[in-house]
Amino acid sequence: MLRALLLSFLLGQVLGLKVCVIHMHGLFESDEDNVGFKNFIEKKTGIPVYLISRYSDVASLSPLKYQAEDILEDVKVIASQYDQVIAVGYSQGGIIWRSMIEMWDDHNVVLFISLASPQHGVYGTPPILEMFLPFLDRFSRSKQAYQIAYSPLGQVLSAFNYYVDPTNYELYLKRNKFFTQLNNEAGTPAEKEQRKKNFLKLSNFVLVGGPGENVIDPWQSTVFGYYTKYGFDKGMIPMEESRLYLEDLFGLRSLVERGDLMKCVYPGIAHLEFRDD
């Protein structure tokens, strides 16, 4: 079903144009983990699919700022050969793709598919780990957790670059240099304006996730929902009630008002199944 959805969007982009798909893998993955996706799309559409191989496996823990900058150089070479690019980012790869789009002034990305990606960040412990290591959940709710995440050492690891503790928002703004800029919560007015302009060059933005998610906490982050300022105990707010949307920091509300943002929520699909289905 999920691949059929992707296929329908891809076919709508290609009439009379030279188009390719560029796919960015997730944390602790490589291009080899996504060969099934490549083979399916190329067989069904004839559209070439490029799988990014940089920062694979353990190297995917490198700071996301450097990953996005380096990978963008490869992406630009590929994109220069085509009229339009369809960006697909799985898991952490979706955050890297959004960063590249925002920093790429003359990009030709028309469709961005964010596939099970924590676009609003993560908080706490991946649910799948809680099943085997329940003490991690207790630790994630402690003061030490955010102190480690926002420490200079913690910010060297990519997974902490999108760690957002809503109960310590001011510390997040102060210590997290990557995600605050990605969300246009930080930066000069000129930098913010350019990032938003680049993001709004997209023709369509598709968010894919679901409550069966067993890695990203909360799963709602895949569609820009998140915890409230009270943390774990007071439920969630949808994208439409978040600061990112209400203040239109990097263009979410503008895309919705244009009719160019789609949220696709599929129950019963676990994290790896979004990649492999």
PDB file of C-alpha atoms in Angstrom:
ATOM      1  CA  MET A   1       0.000   0.000   0.000  1.00  0.00           C
ATOM      2  CA  LEU A   2       2.744   2.434   0.941  1.00  0.00           C
ATOM      3  CA  ARG A   3       4.709   1.829  -2.227  1.00  0.00           C
ATOM      4  CA  ALA A   4       1.512   2.306  -4.227  1.00  0.00           C
ATOM      5  CA  LEU A   5       1.101   5.723  -2.600  1.00  0.00           C
ATOM      6  CA  LEU A   6       4.663   6.669  -3.473  1.00  0.00           C
ATOM      7  CA  LEU A   7       4.155   5.414  -6.999  1.00  0.00           C
ATOM      8  CA  SER A   8       1.088   7.596  -7.518  1.00  0.00           C
ATOM      9  CA  PHE A   9       3.032  10.715  -6.532  1.00  0.00           C
ATOM     10  CA  LEU A  10       6.005   9.795  -8.677  1.00  0.00           C
ATOM     11  CA  LEU A  11       3.934   9.266 -11.806  1.00  0.00           C
ATOM     12  CA  GLY A  12       2.354  12.670 -11.357  1.00  0.00           C
ATOM     13  CA  GLN A  13       5.717  14.380 -11.577  1.00  0.00           C
ATOM     14  CA  VAL A  14       7.195  12.986 -14.762  1.00  0.00           C
ATOM     15  CA  LEU A  15       5.104  14.038 -17.737  1.00  0.00           C
ATOM     16  CA  GLY A  16       7.452  15.419 -20.357  1.00  0.00           C
ATOM     17  CA  LEU A  17      10.280  16.030 -17.885  1.00  0.00           C
ATOM     18  CA  LYS A  18      13.553  14.396 -16.999  1.00  0.00           C
ATOM     19  CA  VAL A  19      13.080  13.332 -13.381  1.00  0.00           C
ATOM     20  CA  CYS A  20      15.000  11.290 -10.834  1.00  0.00           C
ATOM     21  CA  VAL A  21      14.519  10.122  -7.269  1.00  0.00           C
ATOM     22  CA  ILE A  22      17.262  10.693  -4.700  1.00  0.00           C
ATOM     23  CA  HIS A  23      16.887   8.606  -1.551  1.00  0.00           C
ATOM     24  CA  MET A  24      18.634   9.253   1.774  1.00  0.00           C
ATOM     25  CA  HIS A  25      18.982   6.356   4.201  1.00  0.00           C
ATOM     26  CA  GLY A  26      18.387   6.405   7.951  1.00  0.00           C
ATOM     27  CA  LEU A  27      20.490   6.020  11.079  1.00  0.00           C
ATOM     28  CA  PHE A  28      22.759   2.928  11.150  1.00  0.00           C
ATOM     29  CA  GLU A  29      21.827   2.158   7.553  1.00  0.00           C
ATOM     30  CA  SER A  30      23.479   2.248   4.156  1.00  0.00           C
ATOM     31  CA  ASP A  31      22.342   2.475   0.564  1.00  0.00           C
ATOM     32  CA  GLU A  32      22.292  -1.331   0.437  1.00  0.00           C
ATOM     33  CA  ASP A  33      19.387  -1.415   2.910  1.00  0.00           C
ATOM     34  CA  ASN A  34      17.204   0.429   0.406  1.00  0.00           C
ATOM     35  CA  VAL A  35      17.880  -1.508  -2.785  1.00  0.00           C
ATOM     36  CA  GLY A  36      14.356  -2.940  -2.637  1.00  0.00           C
ATOM     37  CA  PHE A  37      12.892   0.566  -2.837  1.00  0.00           C
ATOM     38  CA  LYS A  38      15.149   1.418  -5.790  1.00  0.00           C
ATOM     39  CA  ASN A  39      14.261  -1.743  -7.697  1.00  0.00           C
ATOM     40  CA  PHE A  40      10.522  -1.280  -7.142  1.00  0.00           C
ATOM     41  CA  ILE A  41      10.398   2.341  -8.326  1.00  0.00           C
ATOM     42  CA  GLU A  42      12.648   1.798 -11.307  1.00  0.00           C
ATOM     43  CA  LYS A  43      10.711  -1.282 -12.414  1.00  0.00           C
ATOM     44  CA  LYS A  44       7.281   0.369 -12.071  1.00  0.00           C
ATOM     45  CA  THR A  45       8.106   3.819 -13.443  1.00  0.00           C
ATOM     46  CA  GLY A  46      11.407   3.745 -15.283  1.00  0.00           C
ATOM     47  CA  ILE A  47      12.499   6.690 -13.137  1.00  0.00           C
ATOM     48  CA  PRO A  48      16.139   6.356 -12.039  1.00  0.00           C
ATOM     49  CA  VAL A  49      16.631   6.130  -8.275  1.00  0.00           C
ATOM     50  CA  TYR A  50      19.880   7.222  -6.659  1.00  0.00           C
ATOM     51  CA  LEU A  51      20.689   5.841  -3.218  1.00  0.00           C
ATOM     52  CA  ILE A  52      23.024   8.024  -1.192  1.00  0.00           C
ATOM     53  CA  SER A  53      25.898   5.966   0.188  1.00  0.00           C
ATOM     54  CA  ARG A  54      27.677   8.600   2.266  1.00  0.00           C
ATOM     55  CA  TYR A  55      27.613   8.448   6.064  1.00  0.00           C
ATOM     56  CA  SER A  56      26.532   4.841   6.223  1.00  0.00           C
ATOM     57  CA  ASP A  57      26.232   2.646   9.304  1.00  0.00           C
ATOM     58  CA  VAL A  58      28.267   3.991  12.269  1.00  0.00           C
ATOM     59  CA  ALA A  59      29.228   7.101  10.278  1.00  0.00           C
ATOM     60  CA  SER A  60      25.532   8.064  10.321  1.00  0.00           C
ATOM     61  CA  LEU A  61      26.104   9.163  13.933  1.00  0.00           C
ATOM     62  CA  SER A  62      28.207  12.090  12.667  1.00  0.00           C
ATOM     63  CA  PRO A  63      26.834  15.592  13.325  1.00  0.00           C
ATOM     64  CA  LEU A  64      23.967  16.294  10.937  1.00  0.00           C
ATOM     65  CA  LYS A  65      25.292  19.716   9.960  1.00  0.00           C
ATOM     66  CA  TYR A  66      28.338  18.108   8.367  1.00  0.00           C
ATOM     67  CA  GLN A  67      26.351  15.243   6.896  1.00  0.00           C
ATOM     68  CA  ALA A  68      23.925  17.597   5.160  1.00  0.00           C
ATOM     69  CA  GLU A  69      26.689  19.833   3.811  1.00  0.00           C
ATOM     70  CA  ASP A  70      28.744  16.943   2.443  1.00  0.00           C
ATOM     71  CA  ILE A  71      25.857  14.961   1.010  1.00  0.00           C
ATOM     72  CA  LEU A  72      24.465  18.075  -0.671  1.00  0.00           C
ATOM     73  CA  GLU A  73      27.587  18.269  -2.836  1.00  0.00           C
ATOM     74  CA  ASP A  74      26.835  14.785  -4.199  1.00  0.00           C
ATOM     75  CA  VAL A  75      23.147  15.581  -4.586  1.00  0.00           C
ATOM     76  CA  LYS A  76      23.865  18.717  -6.613  1.00  0.00           C
ATOM     77  CA  VAL A  77      25.914  16.718  -9.110  1.00  0.00           C
ATOM     78  CA  ILE A  78      23.060  14.265  -9.609  1.00  0.00           C
ATOM     79  CA  ALA A  79      20.350  16.932  -9.688  1.00  0.00           C
ATOM     80  CA  SER A  80      22.169  18.962 -12.356  1.00  0.00           C
ATOM     81  CA  GLN A  81      21.414  16.182 -14.846  1.00  0.00           C
ATOM     82  CA  TYR A  82      17.628  16.421 -14.382  1.00  0.00           C
ATOM     83  CA  ASP A  83      14.770  18.885 -14.711  1.00  0.00           C
ATOM     84  CA  GLN A  84      13.209  17.837 -11.420  1.00  0.00           C
ATOM     85  CA  VAL A  85      14.215  15.884  -8.347  1.00  0.00           C
ATOM     86  CA  ILE A  86      11.987  13.835  -6.063  1.00  0.00           C
ATOM     87  CA  ALA A  87      13.513  13.647  -2.592  1.00  0.00           C
ATOM     88  CA  VAL A  88      12.813  10.665  -0.352  1.00  0.00           C
ATOM     89  CA  GLY A  89      14.210  10.650   3.163  1.00  0.00           C
ATOM     90  CA  TYR A  90      13.724   7.682   5.458  1.00  0.00           C
ATOM     91  CA  SER A  91      14.006   8.163   9.236  1.00  0.00           C
ATOM     92  CA  GLN A  92      17.024  10.383   9.983  1.00  0.00           C
ATOM     93  CA  GLY A  93      17.429  10.743   6.221  1.00  0.00           C
ATOM     94  CA  GLY A  94      14.262  12.847   6.147  1.00  0.00           C
ATOM     95  CA  ILE A  95      15.850  15.396   8.470  1.00  0.00           C
ATOM     96  CA  ILE A  96      18.991  15.469   6.339  1.00  0.00           C
ATOM     97  CA  TRP A  97      16.897  16.036   3.208  1.00  0.00           C
ATOM     98  CA  ARG A  98      14.975  18.916   4.807  1.00  0.00           C
ATOM     99  CA  SER A  99      18.262  20.500   5.823  1.00  0.00           C
ATOM    100  CA  MET A 100      19.628  20.185   2.291  1.00  0.00           C
ATOM    101  CA  ILE A 101      16.497  21.714   0.773  1.00  0.00           C
ATOM    102  CA  GLU A 102      16.631  24.682   3.139  1.00  0.00           C
ATOM    103  CA  MET A 103      20.304  25.426   2.433  1.00  0.00           C
ATOM    104  CA  TRP A 104      20.108  24.886  -1.360  1.00  0.00           C
ATOM    105  CA  ASP A 105      19.180  28.220  -2.922  1.00  0.00           C
ATOM    106  CA  ASP A 106      18.583  27.072  -6.510  1.00  0.00           C
ATOM    107  CA  HIS A 107      17.292  23.562  -5.903  1.00  0.00           C
ATOM    108  CA  ASN A 108      15.042  21.718  -8.346  1.00  0.00           C
ATOM    109  CA  VAL A 109      13.353  19.470  -5.778  1.00  0.00           C
ATOM    110  CA  VAL A 110       9.625  19.456  -6.496  1.00  0.00           C
ATOM    111  CA  LEU A 111       8.408  16.653  -4.246  1.00  0.00           C
ATOM    112  CA  PHE A 112       9.758  15.757  -0.809  1.00  0.00           C
ATOM    113  CA  ILE A 113       8.544  12.524   0.789  1.00  0.00           C
ATOM    114  CA  SER A 114       9.426  12.272   4.471  1.00  0.00           C
ATOM    115  CA  LEU A 115       9.167   8.590   5.339  1.00  0.00           C
ATOM    116  CA  ALA A 116       8.895   7.707   9.055  1.00  0.00           C
ATOM    117  CA  SER A 117      11.138  10.645   9.864  1.00  0.00           C
ATOM    118  CA  PRO A 118      11.151  12.501  13.233  1.00  0.00           C
ATOM    119  CA  GLN A 119      10.596  15.912  11.677  1.00  0.00           C
ATOM    120  CA  HIS A 120       9.569  17.511  14.993  1.00  0.00           C
ATOM    121  CA  GLY A 121      12.327  15.743  16.916  1.00  0.00           C
ATOM    122  CA  VAL A 122      12.478  12.905  19.427  1.00  0.00           C
ATOM    123  CA  TYR A 123      12.060  12.770  23.178  1.00  0.00           C
ATOM    124  CA  GLY A 124      12.637   9.836  25.467  1.00  0.00           C
ATOM    125  CA  THR A 125      13.584   6.306  24.488  1.00  0.00           C
ATOM    126  CA  PRO A 126      12.682   4.394  21.309  1.00  0.00           C
ATOM    127  CA  PRO A 127       9.664   2.242  22.232  1.00  0.00           C
ATOM    128  CA  ILE A 128      11.305  -0.903  20.886  1.00  0.00           C
ATOM    129  CA  LEU A 129      14.155  -0.520  23.408  1.00  0.00           C
ATOM    130  CA  GLU A 130      11.789   0.031  26.321  1.00  0.00           C
ATOM    131  CA  MET A 131      10.515  -3.513  25.840  1.00  0.00           C
ATOM    132  CA  PHE A 132      13.939  -4.972  26.606  1.00  0.00           C
ATOM    133  CA  LEU A 133      15.560  -2.247  28.697  1.00  0.00           C
ATOM    134  CA  PRO A 134      12.776  -0.637  30.759  1.00  0.00           C
ATOM    135  CA  PHE A 135      15.248   1.361  32.844  1.00  0.00           C
ATOM    136  CA  LEU A 136      15.988   3.469  29.756  1.00  0.00           C
ATOM    137  CA  ASP A 137      12.492   4.913  29.876  1.00  0.00           C
ATOM    138  CA  ARG A 138      12.978   5.964  33.487  1.00  0.00           C
ATOM    139  CA  PHE A 139      16.367   7.445  32.665  1.00  0.00           C
ATOM    140  CA  SER A 140      14.967   9.380  29.705  1.00  0.00           C
ATOM    141  CA  ARG A 141      12.622  11.179  32.088  1.00  0.00           C
ATOM    142  CA  SER A 142      15.456  12.254  34.388  1.00  0.00           C
ATOM    143  CA  LYS A 143      17.419  15.486  34.541  1.00  0.00           C
ATOM    144  CA  GLN A 144      20.560  13.678  33.461  1.00  0.00           C
ATOM    145  CA  ALA A 145      19.016  12.721  30.105  1.00  0.00           C
ATOM    146  CA  TYR A 146      18.654  16.225  28.684  1.00  0.00           C
ATOM    147  CA  GLN A 147      21.937  17.326  30.260  1.00  0.00           C
ATOM    148  CA  ILE A 148      23.702  14.615  28.282  1.00  0.00           C
ATOM    149  CA  ALA A 149      21.740  15.297  25.094  1.00  0.00           C
ATOM    150  CA  TYR A 150      22.501  19.019  25.159  1.00  0.00           C
ATOM    151  CA  SER A 151      26.104  18.722  26.303  1.00  0.00           C
ATOM    152  CA  PRO A 152      28.914  19.445  23.808  1.00  0.00           C
ATOM    153  CA  LEU A 153      29.649  15.717  23.697  1.00  0.00           C
ATOM    154  CA  GLY A 154      26.000  14.821  23.166  1.00  0.00           C
ATOM    155  CA  GLN A 155      25.649  17.235  20.278  1.00  0.00           C
ATOM    156  CA  VAL A 156      28.473  15.453  18.459  1.00  0.00           C
ATOM    157  CA  LEU A 157      26.045  12.554  17.930  1.00  0.00           C
ATOM    158  CA  SER A 158      23.443  12.934  15.193  1.00  0.00           C
ATOM    159  CA  ALA A 159      20.625  11.331  17.212  1.00  0.00           C
ATOM    160  CA  PHE A 160      20.895  14.121  19.785  1.00  0.00           C
ATOM    161  CA  ASN A 161      20.871  16.811  17.066  1.00  0.00           C
ATOM    162  CA  TYR A 162      17.089  16.363  16.872  1.00  0.00           C
ATOM    163  CA  TYR A 163      16.450  15.636  20.561  1.00  0.00           C
ATOM    164  CA  VAL A 164      13.824  18.134  21.717  1.00  0.00           C
ATOM    165  CA  ASP A 165      12.959  18.211  25.422  1.00  0.00           C
ATOM    166  CA  PRO A 166       9.804  20.353  25.559  1.00  0.00           C
ATOM    167  CA  THR A 167      10.187  20.826  29.325  1.00  0.00           C
ATOM    168  CA  ASN A 168      13.584  22.479  28.809  1.00  0.00           C
ATOM    169  CA  TYR A 169      12.889  24.463  25.672  1.00  0.00           C
ATOM    170  CA  GLU A 170      15.190  27.386  26.510  1.00  0.00           C
ATOM    171  CA  LEU A 171      18.132  25.038  27.010  1.00  0.00           C
ATOM    172  CA  TYR A 172      17.309  23.378  23.699  1.00  0.00           C
ATOM    173  CA  LEU A 173      17.374  26.776  21.977  1.00  0.00           C
ATOM    174  CA  LYS A 174      20.708  27.589  23.576  1.00  0.00           C
ATOM    175  CA  ARG A 175      22.548  24.301  23.106  1.00  0.00           C
ATOM    176  CA  ASN A 176      21.117  22.674  19.967  1.00  0.00           C
ATOM    177  CA  LYS A 177      22.610  24.545  17.036  1.00  0.00           C
ATOM    178  CA  PHE A 178      21.466  22.245  14.221  1.00  0.00           C
ATOM    179  CA  PHE A 179      17.763  21.622  14.827  1.00  0.00           C
ATOM    180  CA  THR A 180      17.013  25.169  15.972  1.00  0.00           C
ATOM    181  CA  GLN A 181      18.380  26.493  12.690  1.00  0.00           C
ATOM    182  CA  LEU A 182      16.604  23.801  10.673  1.00  0.00           C
ATOM    183  CA  ASN A 183      13.297  24.870  12.240  1.00  0.00           C
ATOM    184  CA  ASN A 184      14.133  28.579  11.877  1.00  0.00           C
ATOM    185  CA  GLU A 185      14.049  29.014  15.644  1.00  0.00           C
ATOM    186  CA  ALA A 186      17.562  30.463  15.438  1.00  0.00           C
ATOM    187  CA  GLY A 187      19.612  32.490  12.990  1.00  0.00           C
ATOM    188  CA  THR A 188      19.704  35.992  11.542  1.00  0.00           C
ATOM    189  CA  PRO A 189      16.594  37.399   9.832  1.00  0.00           C
ATOM    190  CA  ALA A 190      18.308  37.048   6.450  1.00  0.00           C
ATOM    191  CA  GLU A 191      19.228  33.410   7.105  1.00  0.00           C
ATOM    192  CA  LYS A 192      15.708  32.581   8.238  1.00  0.00           C
ATOM    193  CA  GLU A 193      14.181  34.262   5.203  1.00  0.00           C
ATOM    194  CA  GLN A 194      16.412  32.347   2.787  1.00  0.00           C
ATOM    195  CA  ARG A 195      15.793  28.959   4.432  1.00  0.00           C
ATOM    196  CA  LYS A 196      12.034  29.528   4.318  1.00  0.00           C
ATOM    197  CA  LYS A 197      12.194  30.689   0.704  1.00  0.00           C
ATOM    198  CA  ASN A 198      14.096  27.558  -0.281  1.00  0.00           C
ATOM    199  CA  PHE A 199      11.673  25.276   1.557  1.00  0.00           C
ATOM    200  CA  LEU A 200       8.667  26.909  -0.078  1.00  0.00           C
ATOM    201  CA  LYS A 201      10.084  26.183  -3.533  1.00  0.00           C
ATOM    202  CA  LEU A 202       8.753  22.658  -3.010  1.00  0.00           C
ATOM    203  CA  SER A 203       5.650  21.843  -5.011  1.00  0.00           C
ATOM    204  CA  ASN A 204       4.563  19.112  -2.587  1.00  0.00           C
ATOM    205  CA  PHE A 205       5.587  17.842   0.849  1.00  0.00           C
ATOM    206  CA  VAL A 206       4.343  14.414   1.942  1.00  0.00           C
ATOM    207  CA  LEU A 207       4.629  13.227   5.551  1.00  0.00           C
ATOM    208  CA  VAL A 208       4.305   9.491   6.160  1.00  0.00           C
ATOM    209  CA  GLY A 209       4.082   7.843   9.590  1.00  0.00           C
ATOM    210  CA  GLY A 210       1.753   6.009  11.926  1.00  0.00           C
ATOM    211  CA  PRO A 211       0.949   4.850  15.462  1.00  0.00           C
ATOM    212  CA  GLY A 212       2.599   1.479  14.890  1.00  0.00           C
ATOM    213  CA  GLU A 213       5.952   3.308  14.917  1.00  0.00           C
ATOM    214  CA  ASN A 214       8.310   1.546  17.340  1.00  0.00           C
ATOM    215  CA  VAL A 215      11.496   3.611  17.056  1.00  0.00           C
ATOM    216  CA  ILE A 216      10.495   7.284  16.984  1.00  0.00           C
ATOM    217  CA  ASP A 217       9.048   8.752  20.183  1.00  0.00           C
ATOM    218  CA  PRO A 218       6.584  10.291  19.760  1.00  0.00           C
ATOM    219  CA  TRP A 219       5.372   8.766  16.509  1.00  0.00           C
ATOM    220  CA  GLN A 220       3.399  11.990  15.911  1.00  0.00           C
ATOM    221  CA  SER A 221       6.712  13.704  15.175  1.00  0.00           C
ATOM    222  CA  THR A 222       6.635  12.028  11.759  1.00  0.00           C
ATOM    223  CA  VAL A 223       3.695  14.318  10.911  1.00  0.00           C
ATOM    224  CA  PHE A 224       4.993  17.288  12.967  1.00  0.00           C
ATOM    225  CA  GLY A 225       2.971  16.583  16.115  1.00  0.00           C
ATOM    226  CA  TYR A 226       4.739  16.600  19.476  1.00  0.00           C
ATOM    227  CA  TYR A 227       4.547  16.605  23.249  1.00  0.00           C
ATOM    228  CA  THR A 228       3.292  19.708  25.048  1.00  0.00           C
ATOM    229  CA  LYS A 229       5.546  21.838  27.225  1.00  0.00           C
ATOM    230  CA  TYR A 230       4.655  19.507  30.110  1.00  0.00           C
ATOM    231  CA  GLY A 231       6.464  16.585  28.540  1.00  0.00           C
ATOM    232  CA  PHE A 232       5.309  12.979  28.806  1.00  0.00           C
ATOM    233  CA  ASP A 233       2.324  13.601  31.083  1.00  0.00           C
ATOM    234  CA  LYS A 234       0.015  15.978  29.205  1.00  0.00           C
ATOM    235  CA  GLY A 235      -0.594  14.355  25.842  1.00  0.00           C
ATOM    236  CA  MET A 236       0.245  15.617  22.361  1.00  0.00           C
ATOM    237  CA  ILE A 237      -0.436  18.600  20.177  1.00  0.00           C
ATOM    238  CA  PRO A 238      -0.935  18.175  16.426  1.00  0.00           C
ATOM    239  CA  MET A 239       1.164  20.022  13.889  1.00  0.00           C
ATOM    240  CA  GLU A 240      -1.498  22.721  13.599  1.00  0.00           C
ATOM    241  CA  GLU A 241      -1.056  23.711  17.268  1.00  0.00           C
ATOM    242  CA  SER A 242       2.752  23.726  17.275  1.00  0.00           C
ATOM    243  CA  ARG A 243       4.907  26.826  17.250  1.00  0.00           C
ATOM    244  CA  LEU A 244       6.512  25.667  14.007  1.00  0.00           C
ATOM    245  CA  TYR A 245       3.125  25.831  12.302  1.00  0.00           C
ATOM    246  CA  LEU A 246       1.416  28.731  14.077  1.00  0.00           C
ATOM    247  CA  GLU A 247       4.351  31.087  13.488  1.00  0.00           C
ATOM    248  CA  ASP A 248       5.034  29.550  10.069  1.00  0.00           C
ATOM    249  CA  LEU A 249       8.712  29.490  11.000  1.00  0.00           C
ATOM    250  CA  PHE A 250       9.994  27.713   7.904  1.00  0.00           C
ATOM    251  CA  GLY A 251       6.826  27.449   5.805  1.00  0.00           C
ATOM    252  CA  LEU A 252       4.648  24.599   7.095  1.00  0.00           C
ATOM    253  CA  ARG A 253       1.504  26.719   7.371  1.00  0.00           C
ATOM    254  CA  SER A 254       2.178  28.304   4.002  1.00  0.00           C
ATOM    255  CA  LEU A 255       2.365  24.876   2.362  1.00  0.00           C
ATOM    256  CA  VAL A 256      -0.907  23.841   4.009  1.00  0.00           C
ATOM    257  CA  GLU A 257      -2.624  27.035   2.879  1.00  0.00           C
ATOM    258  CA  ARG A 258      -1.387  26.365  -0.651  1.00  0.00           C
ATOM    259  CA  GLY A 259      -2.769  22.837  -0.458  1.00  0.00           C
ATOM    260  CA  ASP A 260       0.686  21.352  -0.985  1.00  0.00           C
ATOM    261  CA  LEU A 261       1.208  19.374   2.236  1.00  0.00           C
ATOM    262  CA  MET A 262      -0.208  15.890   2.743  1.00  0.00           C
ATOM    263  CA  LYS A 263      -0.114  13.802   5.918  1.00  0.00           C
ATOM    264  CA  CYS A 264      -0.404  10.055   5.391  1.00  0.00           C
ATOM    265  CA  VAL A 265      -0.963   8.124   8.638  1.00  0.00           C
ATOM    266  CA  TYR A 266      -0.909   4.330   8.458  1.00  0.00           C
ATOM    267  CA  PRO A 267      -1.700   2.290  11.592  1.00  0.00           C
ATOM    268  CA  GLY A 268      -0.053  -1.019  12.272  1.00  0.00           C
ATOM    269  CA  ILE A 269       3.214  -0.364  10.422  1.00  0.00           C
ATOM    270  CA  ALA A 270       6.474  -0.528  12.391  1.00  0.00           C
ATOM    271  CA  HIS A 271       9.511   1.631  11.652  1.00  0.00           C
ATOM    272  CA  LEU A 272      11.405  -0.790   9.415  1.00  0.00           C
ATOM    273  CA  GLU A 273       8.236  -1.741   7.588  1.00  0.00           C
ATOM    274  CA  PHE A 274       7.910   1.830   6.303  1.00  0.00           C
ATOM    275  CA  ARG A 275      11.231   1.220   4.601  1.00  0.00           C
ATOM    276  CA  ASP A 276      10.636  -2.326   3.419  1.00  0.00           C
ATOM    277  CA  ASP A 277       6.865  -2.450   2.694  1.00  0.00           C
TER     278      ASP A 277
END
